[in-house]
Amino acid sequence: MTASESWFFAIAGYAVLLAWPISTLLLVWFAVRYVGTHRASVVNKAVAGGDARPQHFWIIVPALNEEAVVANTVNAALRLRGPAGTLARVIVVDDGSDDRTPEVLAAIDHPRLHVMRRELPEARQGKGEALNAAYRYIAERSAEAGSSPERVVLGIIDGDGQGSENILTEVSRLMRNSKVGAVQVQVRIRNRNKLLGAVQDLEFGAIVDACQNMRDALDTVGLGGNGQFSRLSTLLALGTAPWSSCLVEDLELGLRMHLGGVAIRYTSRASVTQQAVVDIRRLTRQRTRWAQGNMQCARYLGRLFSSPRIARTALVEMLHYLLSPWANAMVTVLVVAMAAAGATGLLVGHPVPFLPTWAALAESSVVWIVVTTFPGLLWALVHKHKRGDEGMPRMLIAALAYPAFLILGLTATFRALGRQASGRQAWAKTERLVEEPLAIAA
């Protein structure tokens, strides 16, 4: 390796080294500055003066082999109330379950519950198609009832999801502004008594929350698979199949809304909880699917660049989000190459300029360990400050485990690259854990 090449790797490595803590400090500022309810100086005024409050709520629960959790999810959804006692109707899409899910659903007798059973070959074509089937049913029922599509809201709660008591009230408050076509609420983890669960709650409750606050300020809020709420009118503008077959159909739906000029808001005043994946193998599989879905959405880059509706600052953030899996892969290769070049140079007696001795290599390794540990510790403090529902010792342990969690994410990224290159799309669903039953909704 030439001296110029060595210095190139050194400069690139230290740039990467500094980029992460600097970006973390920026996100922490958003986490502390914003309370997850959007820009107070601009959007709140529009919300306060709006008159487009939803009148009808539908909660869609996509279910495929959810016998362990679907009863709790449905009962929790049926208990949700909006402003002035507005009640939500719940539609469960049983997407060809072959476990006891049909029997569990049949045992729930409630006038506001509708179970849609999909059989093969229509069933099991992905979550997006299940959501589209429910959407078309709701659109038909709303048209028959003469309901204005602007006043009908469809919420998505996954098979293991449970919304907070105020979720409909908060969504309704934000949607008083007629320009707001969709709302994403905060996602939290219920089973965070285990280490993997605590790390995932650190991720959702602090890091993702801060990212969404930043996106809210830039008008680039992304929709999640759990806890998304959309006006029926917004979905109707996207045709008969708003959700696609993309592996992260929620991300693609959000991109299509932004390209159509639809405002999406984020709030952490309300939340939906879900189960953590507490098995390493299954968690890697889940994150691989997310990374591959993100890569699939890269096809929207051209349209994002050419869209007059998207500001340049918003475009930069969207590009970062879409390109992050590719960037993570390249950064990993760069770091490994630097370490390998330094160690090889020392072994053969021709050390590279930026790592002239074994002591320098050791010092560099210590610096990297400190830098990779720092963000997690900072996020633990943010989680404690904003959420306040977990002890600091548990969050500190989760923070120390966070670098390993990131390594797992990098592994998932490389697996996703391989799957995308080979054209593999099939996925097994995420398994659920049995929970204590909730009381039947009134």
XYZ file of C-alpha atoms in Angstrom:
442
model
C 0.000 0.000 0.000
C 1.374 3.397 -0.987
C 1.633 6.321 1.441
C -1.162 8.191 -0.346
C -3.437 5.164 -0.131
C -2.622 4.783 3.557
C -3.501 8.371 4.303
C -6.703 8.046 2.284
C -7.796 5.149 4.503
C -6.750 7.080 7.609
C -8.714 10.199 6.683
C -11.750 8.174 5.643
C -11.582 6.155 8.851
C -11.445 9.176 11.116
C -14.229 10.836 9.146
C -16.394 7.796 9.853
C -15.180 7.834 13.449
C -16.359 11.403 13.977
C -19.533 11.221 11.875
C -21.360 8.851 14.196
C -20.997 10.793 17.507
C -21.665 14.086 15.721
C -24.852 12.758 14.105
C -25.841 11.255 17.457
C -25.502 14.640 19.173
C -27.683 16.189 16.455
C -30.373 13.555 16.941
C -30.186 13.935 20.723
C -30.876 17.643 20.259
C -34.055 16.765 18.357
C -34.965 14.192 21.005
C -34.695 16.763 23.800
C -35.923 19.809 21.873
C -39.027 18.162 20.439
C -41.467 16.151 22.487
C -42.606 14.034 19.584
C -45.624 16.160 18.732
C -44.232 17.994 15.695
C -43.111 21.602 15.244
C -44.934 23.692 17.821
C -44.427 27.016 16.051
C -45.866 25.956 12.679
C -47.954 22.814 12.702
C -49.702 23.230 16.052
C -51.253 26.496 14.881
C -52.593 24.810 11.770
C -53.875 21.898 13.823
C -55.582 24.177 16.332
C -57.403 26.019 13.582
C -58.354 23.037 11.466
C -61.752 21.442 11.087
C -61.059 18.076 9.472
C -61.359 15.927 12.574
C -62.010 12.239 11.759
C -65.446 10.871 12.581
C -64.890 7.174 11.882
C -61.948 4.964 12.847
C -61.164 1.510 11.544
C -58.369 -0.517 13.116
C -56.963 -3.141 10.745
C -55.192 -6.107 12.322
C -53.365 -8.289 9.769
C -53.169 -11.803 11.195
C -51.290 -14.840 9.978
C -50.911 -17.587 12.601
C -51.333 -15.198 15.523
C -53.115 -17.515 17.960
C -50.725 -16.543 20.787
C -51.508 -12.818 20.711
C -54.483 -11.952 18.506
C -57.121 -12.102 21.277
C -55.249 -9.527 23.343
C -54.672 -7.348 20.288
C -58.344 -7.364 19.288
C -59.626 -6.734 22.807
C -57.174 -3.856 23.240
C -58.261 -2.350 19.898
C -61.961 -2.630 20.744
C -61.388 -0.636 23.949
C -59.937 2.372 22.117
C -62.002 5.535 22.206
C -61.593 8.776 20.307
C -62.902 12.297 21.001
C -66.398 12.478 22.468
C -66.405 8.725 22.966
C -65.828 7.881 19.299
C -65.354 4.138 19.046
C -63.250 2.262 16.538
C -64.421 -0.623 14.447
C -61.894 -3.436 14.176
C -61.315 -5.583 11.124
C -59.024 -8.597 11.410
C -57.636 -9.978 8.162
C -57.014 -13.661 8.768
C -54.591 -14.249 5.930
C -54.929 -18.005 5.614
C -53.865 -18.981 9.137
C -53.437 -22.712 9.697
C -53.093 -22.572 13.495
C -55.845 -21.786 16.034
C -56.209 -18.150 14.959
C -59.673 -18.712 13.376
C -60.948 -20.408 16.549
C -59.573 -17.651 18.776
C -61.239 -14.982 16.651
C -64.529 -16.877 16.502
C -64.654 -16.836 20.297
C -64.671 -13.002 20.340
C -68.289 -11.945 19.919
C -68.432 -8.177 19.464
C -70.634 -5.949 17.255
C -67.689 -3.739 16.225
C -65.484 -6.638 15.144
C -65.384 -7.975 11.598
C -63.175 -10.918 10.658
C -62.164 -11.216 7.019
C -60.930 -14.708 6.188
C -58.686 -14.956 3.116
C -58.116 -18.364 1.594
C -55.425 -19.553 -0.784
C -54.473 -18.632 -3.479
C -55.330 -15.015 -2.526
C -53.985 -15.430 1.007
C -50.345 -15.293 2.040
C -49.242 -12.901 -0.680
C -47.705 -10.545 1.839
C -48.905 -8.115 4.470
C -49.525 -5.451 1.842
C -52.128 -7.506 0.023
C -53.892 -8.332 3.292
C -54.085 -4.614 4.116
C -55.349 -3.828 0.614
C -58.194 -6.325 1.036
C -59.285 -4.657 4.282
C -58.921 -1.197 2.732
C -61.213 -2.087 -0.175
C -63.799 -3.505 2.228
C -63.702 -0.332 4.349
C -63.939 1.888 1.260
C -67.047 0.016 0.114
C -68.708 0.168 3.548
C -67.905 3.872 3.898
C -69.362 4.647 0.466
C -72.523 2.701 1.300
C -72.893 4.646 4.554
C -72.281 7.968 2.820
C -69.248 8.713 5.005
C -66.855 11.375 3.760
C -63.479 9.731 2.967
C -61.721 12.715 4.583
C -63.407 11.850 7.895
C -62.593 8.119 7.813
C -59.243 6.973 9.218
C -57.634 3.546 8.861
C -55.157 2.532 11.541
C -52.788 -0.440 11.320
C -51.999 -2.382 14.493
C -49.985 -5.543 14.035
C -51.051 -8.904 15.392
C -48.999 -8.342 18.557
C -49.755 -4.608 18.861
C -51.649 -2.726 21.556
C -52.410 0.990 21.271
C -52.309 3.423 24.190
C -55.664 4.598 25.528
C -55.280 8.068 23.980
C -54.134 6.941 20.537
C -57.351 7.827 18.674
C -57.662 11.158 20.469
C -54.106 12.119 19.576
C -54.467 11.043 15.942
C -57.728 12.962 15.734
C -56.063 16.077 17.169
C -53.322 16.022 14.549
C -55.754 15.327 11.740
C -57.845 18.405 12.478
C -55.531 19.956 9.931
C -56.937 18.850 6.573
C -53.434 18.851 5.056
C -52.382 16.013 7.355
C -53.133 12.797 5.505
C -51.399 10.335 7.814
C -49.997 10.054 11.320
C -47.375 7.730 12.751
C -47.370 7.137 16.507
C -44.437 6.073 18.597
C -43.612 2.362 18.856
C -42.522 0.817 22.157
C -41.549 -2.680 23.288
C -43.581 -4.538 25.927
C -41.348 -7.487 26.822
C -38.270 -5.434 27.673
C -37.459 -7.433 30.792
C -34.935 -9.382 28.699
C -31.745 -7.820 27.339
C -32.705 -8.034 23.665
C -36.085 -6.514 24.477
C -34.461 -3.664 26.415
C -32.081 -2.927 23.527
C -34.968 -2.846 21.057
C -36.911 -0.493 23.339
C -33.812 1.716 23.535
C -33.855 1.713 19.745
C -37.577 2.498 19.320
C -38.178 4.576 22.443
C -35.164 6.872 22.034
C -33.307 6.568 18.718
C -36.187 6.024 16.281
C -38.212 8.595 18.231
C -35.459 11.181 17.726
C -35.153 10.307 14.025
C -38.886 10.723 13.553
C -38.799 14.077 15.363
C -36.126 15.238 12.940
C -38.150 13.946 9.995
C -41.195 15.734 11.364
C -39.252 18.996 11.323
C -38.201 18.305 7.723
C -41.616 17.026 6.560
C -40.196 13.562 5.847
C -41.895 11.439 8.525
C -41.823 7.765 7.602
C -44.678 5.351 8.223
C -44.010 2.248 10.286
C -45.592 -1.146 9.891
C -47.235 -0.727 13.295
C -49.117 2.347 14.513
C -49.752 4.098 11.192
C -53.026 5.971 10.633
C -54.156 7.229 7.204
C -57.203 9.057 5.914
C -59.328 7.003 3.556
C -59.193 9.904 1.081
C -55.390 9.762 1.088
C -55.417 6.045 0.345
C -58.106 6.383 -2.336
C -55.821 8.782 -4.200
C -53.278 5.951 -4.435
C -55.647 3.531 -6.166
C -57.103 0.157 -5.255
C -53.848 -1.157 -3.778
C -52.095 1.533 -1.699
C -49.840 -1.047 -0.050
C -47.404 -2.869 -2.307
C -45.648 -6.228 -2.205
C -42.454 -4.537 -1.035
C -40.935 -6.200 2.040
C -41.419 -2.928 3.928
C -44.745 -1.872 2.475
C -45.054 0.888 5.087
C -41.888 2.650 3.918
C -43.026 2.568 0.308
C -46.490 3.848 1.221
C -44.915 6.799 3.048
C -42.715 7.613 0.057
C -45.716 7.546 -2.282
C -47.603 9.881 0.039
C -44.697 12.341 0.167
C -44.408 12.286 -3.617
C -48.128 13.067 -3.763
C -47.719 16.082 -1.479
C -49.412 14.473 1.534
C -48.304 15.715 4.959
C -47.413 12.982 7.471
C -47.014 13.847 11.132
C -45.371 11.978 14.008
C -46.279 11.933 17.676
C -44.933 10.261 20.800
C -47.832 11.489 22.915
C -49.518 8.245 21.880
C -47.907 4.902 21.227
C -48.406 1.331 20.160
C -46.533 -1.450 21.911
C -45.307 -4.631 20.295
C -43.294 -7.678 21.229
C -39.521 -7.686 20.916
C -37.864 -10.507 19.014
C -35.750 -12.101 21.721
C -34.073 -14.804 19.634
C -30.852 -13.791 17.845
C -31.523 -15.890 14.755
C -35.079 -14.617 14.355
C -34.025 -11.048 15.063
C -31.361 -11.238 12.346
C -33.966 -12.600 9.947
C -36.336 -9.733 10.797
C -33.654 -7.068 10.303
C -32.544 -8.696 7.053
C -36.092 -8.374 5.738
C -36.200 -4.715 6.775
C -32.857 -3.984 5.114
C -33.873 -5.753 1.906
C -37.165 -3.856 1.808
C -35.259 -0.619 2.246
C -33.075 -1.561 -0.726
C -36.166 -2.300 -2.811
C -37.426 1.233 -2.186
C -34.236 2.687 -3.681
C -36.102 2.628 -7.004
C -37.868 5.792 -5.841
C -34.637 7.814 -5.791
C -35.154 9.198 -9.290
C -38.692 10.332 -8.551
C -37.575 11.908 -5.264
C -34.851 13.883 -7.053
C -37.247 15.169 -9.706
C -40.236 15.878 -7.450
C -40.999 19.604 -7.044
C -42.950 18.840 -3.859
C -39.923 17.735 -1.831
C -37.547 20.356 -0.393
C -33.813 19.858 -0.751
C -33.291 19.415 2.996
C -36.056 16.840 3.078
C -34.540 15.111 0.057
C -31.175 14.809 1.826
C -32.814 13.115 4.820
C -34.804 10.749 2.590
C -31.679 9.829 0.656
C -29.877 9.122 3.907
C -32.671 6.826 5.002
C -32.879 4.953 1.703
C -29.121 4.654 1.183
C -28.143 3.817 4.771
C -28.041 0.011 4.251
C -25.654 0.446 1.320
C -23.596 3.008 3.246
C -23.388 0.750 6.303
C -22.060 -2.068 4.144
C -19.405 0.135 2.546
C -18.323 1.653 5.872
C -17.927 -1.815 7.347
C -15.709 -2.853 4.441
C -13.662 0.328 4.883
C -13.125 -0.199 8.610
C -12.196 -3.855 8.206
C -9.818 -2.949 5.369
C -8.124 -0.324 7.543
C -7.662 -2.714 10.445
C -6.424 -5.482 8.158
C -3.987 -3.150 6.385
C -2.572 -1.931 9.699
C -2.176 -5.401 11.173
C -0.721 -6.841 7.952
C 1.780 -4.015 7.682
C 3.017 -4.639 11.212
C 3.274 -8.376 10.634
C 5.370 -8.082 7.459
C 7.543 -5.286 8.803
C 6.166 -2.525 6.567
C 3.752 -0.606 8.815
C 1.358 1.877 7.261
C 1.901 5.547 8.217
C -1.251 5.903 10.298
C -0.539 2.732 12.353
C 3.255 2.598 12.732
C 3.322 0.364 15.859
C 1.306 -2.283 17.627
C 0.709 0.255 20.399
C -0.825 2.625 17.854
C -3.075 -0.179 16.598
C -4.140 -0.932 20.168
C -4.799 2.746 20.894
C -6.841 3.042 17.704
C -8.882 -0.006 18.721
C -9.590 1.508 22.138
C -10.714 4.757 20.502
C -13.087 2.832 18.223
C -14.525 0.924 21.196
C -15.113 4.163 23.114
C -16.701 5.868 20.114
C -19.015 2.935 19.383
C -20.055 2.714 23.049
C -20.660 6.446 23.558
C -23.874 6.774 21.475
C -25.627 3.947 23.299
C -24.836 5.472 26.702
C -26.125 8.833 25.519
C -29.342 7.248 24.237
C -29.821 5.524 27.598
C -29.850 8.960 29.229
C -32.328 10.232 26.633
C -34.574 7.198 27.187
C -34.546 7.771 30.939
C -35.263 11.480 30.490
C -38.108 11.123 27.984
C -39.719 7.803 28.846
C -38.978 7.463 32.551
C -40.522 3.985 32.744
C -37.313 1.953 32.960
C -34.582 1.875 35.586
C -31.232 3.361 34.664
C -29.283 0.135 35.364
C -31.328 -1.794 32.781
C -30.889 0.976 30.202
C -27.140 1.172 30.829
C -26.816 -2.572 30.272
C -28.829 -2.188 27.065
C -26.527 0.677 26.040
C -23.420 -1.449 26.545
C -24.999 -4.168 24.408
C -25.963 -1.689 21.696
C -22.689 -1.972 19.693
C -23.223 -5.733 19.409
C -26.792 -5.000 18.301
C -25.363 -2.805 15.538
C -23.032 -5.585 14.439
C -26.086 -7.812 14.145
C -27.661 -5.112 11.992
C -24.602 -5.043 9.731
C -24.800 -8.817 9.382
C -28.422 -8.418 8.360
C -27.454 -5.771 5.800
C -24.963 -8.078 4.083
C -27.505 -10.896 4.102
C -30.035 -8.514 2.549
C -27.567 -7.576 -0.172
C -27.131 -11.248 -0.988
C -30.853 -11.930 -1.012
C -31.589 -8.906 -3.174
C -28.853 -9.832 -5.639
C -30.157 -13.391 -5.917
C -33.790 -12.302 -6.238
C -35.013 -14.095 -3.106
C -38.232 -12.571 -1.696
C -39.943 -15.270 0.419
C -40.063 -14.796 4.186
C -41.301 -16.682 7.240
C -43.351 -14.581 9.662
C -42.040 -13.467 13.027
C -43.065 -15.824 15.816
C -44.972 -14.437 18.822
C -44.706 -15.084 22.554
C -47.708 -16.114 24.646
C -48.930 -13.349 26.989
C -51.392 -13.073 29.853
C -54.914 -12.572 28.427
C -56.511 -9.139 28.576
C -60.065 -8.566 29.712
C -62.732 -8.736 27.017
C -63.666 -5.305 25.682
C -67.083 -3.894 26.482
